[in-house]
Short mmCIF file of C-alpha atoms in Angstrom, two decimals:
data_model
loop_
_atom_site.label_atom_id
_atom_site.label_comp_id
_atom_site.label_asym_id
_atom_site.label_seq_id
_atom_site.Cartn_x
_atom_site.Cartn_y
_atom_site.Cartn_z
CA UNK A 16 -8.17 -7.65 -7.78
CA UNK A 17 -6.31 -7.45 -11.05
CA UNK A 18 -4.36 -10.59 -10.08
CA UNK A 19 -7.70 -12.32 -9.46
CA UNK A 20 -8.93 -11.33 -12.93
CA UNK A 21 -11.70 -9.21 -11.43
CA UNK A 22 -12.69 -6.38 -13.75
CA UNK A 23 -12.92 -3.13 -11.80
CA UNK A 24 -12.71 0.62 -12.10
CA UNK A 25 -11.68 2.57 -9.02
CA UNK A 26 -12.24 6.32 -9.07
CA UNK A 27 -10.45 8.29 -6.38
CA UNK A 28 -12.14 11.59 -5.64
CA UNK A 29 -10.22 14.27 -3.78
CA UNK A 30 -6.68 15.51 -3.46
CA UNK A 31 -4.06 15.39 -0.80
CA UNK A 32 -0.36 15.33 -0.11
CA UNK A 33 -0.06 11.65 -1.10
CA UNK A 34 -1.65 11.97 -4.53
CA UNK A 35 1.63 12.03 -6.47
CA UNK A 36 2.89 8.98 -4.56
CA UNK A 37 -0.38 7.14 -5.24
CA UNK A 38 -0.30 8.01 -8.94
CA UNK A 39 3.26 6.68 -9.15
CA UNK A 40 2.23 3.48 -7.35
CA UNK A 41 -0.72 3.00 -9.72
CA UNK A 42 1.61 3.44 -12.69
CA UNK A 43 4.18 1.00 -11.29
CA UNK A 44 1.45 -1.60 -10.75
CA UNK A 45 0.16 -1.01 -14.30
CA UNK A 46 -3.30 -0.02 -13.05
CA UNK A 47 -3.67 3.21 -15.03
CA UNK A 48 -6.68 1.84 -16.90
CA UNK A 49 -8.43 0.70 -13.69
CA UNK A 50 -7.63 3.55 -11.27
CA UNK A 51 -8.71 7.09 -12.09
CA UNK A 52 -7.77 10.16 -10.07
CA UNK A 53 -10.49 12.75 -10.48
CA UNK A 54 -9.20 15.31 -7.98
CA UNK A 55 -11.36 17.59 -5.88
CA UNK A 56 -14.98 17.71 -7.05
CA UNK A 57 -18.16 19.61 -6.24
CA UNK A 58 -20.75 17.93 -4.03
CA UNK A 59 -23.01 17.59 -7.08
CA UNK A 60 -20.30 15.73 -9.00
CA UNK A 61 -19.57 13.49 -6.01
CA UNK A 62 -23.29 12.63 -5.85
CA UNK A 63 -23.21 11.80 -9.57
CA UNK A 64 -20.29 9.42 -8.97
CA UNK A 65 -22.12 7.83 -6.03
CA UNK A 66 -25.20 7.29 -8.18
CA UNK A 67 -23.22 5.12 -10.59
CA UNK A 68 -21.09 3.32 -7.98
CA UNK A 69 -21.48 -0.33 -7.09
CA UNK A 70 -19.33 -0.13 -3.96
CA UNK A 71 -17.92 2.75 -1.92
CA UNK A 72 -14.41 2.25 -0.52
CA UNK A 73 -12.97 4.45 2.18
CA UNK A 74 -9.95 2.61 3.60
CA UNK A 75 -8.86 5.14 6.24
CA UNK A 76 -5.48 4.74 7.89
CA UNK A 77 -3.69 6.40 10.77
CA UNK A 78 -1.22 8.99 9.48
CA UNK A 79 2.49 8.73 10.28
CA UNK A 80 2.07 11.54 12.82
CA UNK A 81 -0.81 9.67 14.52
CA UNK A 82 -3.54 11.83 12.98
CA UNK A 83 -6.90 10.09 12.48
CA UNK A 84 -10.24 11.13 11.12
CA UNK A 85 -13.45 10.72 13.12
CA UNK A 86 -16.53 9.44 11.33
CA UNK A 87 -16.28 10.43 7.66
CA UNK A 88 -19.39 12.13 6.30
CA UNK A 89 -18.66 10.55 2.90
CA UNK A 90 -19.37 7.12 4.41
CA UNK A 91 -22.67 8.38 5.81
CA UNK A 92 -23.66 9.78 2.42
CA UNK A 93 -22.91 6.50 0.63
CA UNK A 94 -24.78 4.49 3.28
CA UNK A 95 -27.78 6.82 3.08
CA UNK A 96 -27.89 6.26 -0.68
CA UNK A 97 -27.89 2.48 -0.23
CA UNK A 98 -24.40 1.91 -1.60
CA UNK A 99 -22.47 -0.91 0.09
CA UNK A 100 -19.48 0.47 1.97
CA UNK A 101 -16.10 -1.04 2.75
CA UNK A 102 -13.89 0.78 5.22
CA UNK A 103 -11.41 0.11 8.01
CA UNK A 104 -11.35 -0.48 11.74
CA UNK A 105 -10.16 3.09 12.26
CA UNK A 106 -11.04 5.77 14.77
CA UNK A 107 -14.84 6.28 14.93
CA UNK A 108 -15.72 4.29 11.79
CA UNK A 109 -16.75 1.13 13.71
CA UNK A 110 -19.34 3.30 15.53
CA UNK A 111 -20.92 3.91 12.14
CA UNK A 112 -20.41 0.57 10.39
CA UNK A 113 -21.14 -2.73 12.07
CA UNK A 114 -19.03 -5.24 10.18
CA UNK A 115 -21.19 -7.59 8.12
CA UNK A 116 -24.38 -5.87 9.30
CA UNK A 117 -24.35 -2.33 7.83
CA UNK A 118 -21.15 -2.51 5.80
CA UNK A 119 -17.76 -4.15 5.82
CA UNK A 120 -14.62 -3.38 7.80
CA UNK A 121 -11.04 -4.56 7.37
CA UNK A 122 -7.83 -3.79 9.23
CA UNK A 123 -5.89 -0.74 8.10
CA UNK A 124 -3.62 -1.42 5.07
CA UNK A 125 -5.45 -4.70 4.31
CA UNK A 126 -5.82 -4.58 0.51
CA UNK A 127 -6.24 -8.37 0.44
CA UNK A 128 -9.15 -8.11 2.87
CA UNK A 129 -10.86 -5.51 0.68
CA UNK A 130 -10.37 -7.69 -2.40
CA UNK A 131 -11.82 -10.69 -0.52
CA UNK A 132 -14.96 -8.72 0.35
CA UNK A 133 -15.39 -7.46 -3.21
CA UNK A 134 -14.95 -10.99 -4.55
CA UNK A 135 -17.51 -12.33 -2.02
CA UNK A 136 -19.99 -9.64 -3.11
CA UNK A 137 -19.48 -10.57 -6.77
CA UNK A 138 -20.05 -14.25 -5.98
CA UNK A 139 -23.19 -13.57 -3.91
CA UNK A 140 -24.65 -10.07 -4.36
CA UNK A 141 -27.76 -11.09 -2.41
CA UNK A 142 -25.81 -10.46 0.82
CA UNK A 143 -26.07 -6.75 0.07
CA UNK A 144 -29.84 -6.45 0.37
CA UNK A 145 -29.94 -6.58 4.16
CA UNK A 146 -26.61 -4.78 4.58
CA UNK A 147 -27.70 -1.81 2.46
CA UNK A 148 -31.08 -1.64 4.22
CA UNK A 149 -29.38 -1.76 7.62
CA UNK A 150 -26.97 0.97 6.57
CA UNK A 151 -29.77 3.26 5.37
CA UNK A 152 -31.70 2.64 8.62
CA UNK A 153 -28.58 3.38 10.69
CA UNK A 154 -28.11 6.74 9.00
CA UNK A 155 -31.81 7.58 9.09
CA UNK A 156 -32.24 6.65 12.75
CA UNK A 157 -28.99 7.88 14.24
CA UNK A 158 -27.59 10.59 11.99
CA UNK A 159 -30.63 12.35 10.52
CA UNK A 160 -30.35 15.92 11.79
CA UNK A 161 -34.11 16.61 11.94
CA UNK A 162 -34.75 13.42 13.90
CA UNK A 163 -31.88 14.22 16.27
CA UNK A 164 -33.26 17.71 16.91
CA UNK A 165 -36.73 16.28 17.46
CA UNK A 166 -35.42 13.71 19.97
CA UNK A 167 -33.48 16.41 21.80
CA UNK A 168 -36.52 18.66 21.93
CA UNK A 169 -38.61 15.80 23.34
CA UNK A 170 -36.01 15.08 26.00
CA UNK A 171 -35.67 18.72 26.96
CA UNK A 172 -39.42 19.40 26.99
CA UNK A 173 -40.00 16.51 29.40
CA UNK A 174 -37.43 17.76 31.89
CA UNK A 175 -38.36 20.23 34.64
CA UNK A 176 -36.38 23.43 34.51
CA UNK A 177 -33.92 23.74 37.35
CA UNK A 178 -33.14 27.41 37.78
CA UNK A 179 -31.02 28.45 40.71
CA UNK A 180 -30.78 32.12 41.56
#
């Protein structure tokens, strides 16, 4: 994005074993003014960051040992708040995000693909209206705990009890 002369600020929230390597990479690429490492934060602080975010990036990758995450709750939170999300075709994430419908997905390690999406959004932000609405509806309809419990209760209450003694 810097090579494309796109002004951006990327705040990385959280810590992990790769933080030092990432900080070194940011320094080598002369991105210290654009990329901020905020470390682990409280849920309240994370919500504050989300409230001022234009885009939420969560480019998950498969670890060297094959470890993968499932469906990140952080993506659900951003989608529920109406923030456009960009993530990767990784593990369970495509179950949550339908590419171009409720968010955007790229292949793992595809920084160019992420930059292309961001640039497309900058050129035509109107594409986000439907995507953000679809994302909020997806979370509300499929991941809202109260609605899920209510659906389960309805299913269970309409089934005859089968008790074998």
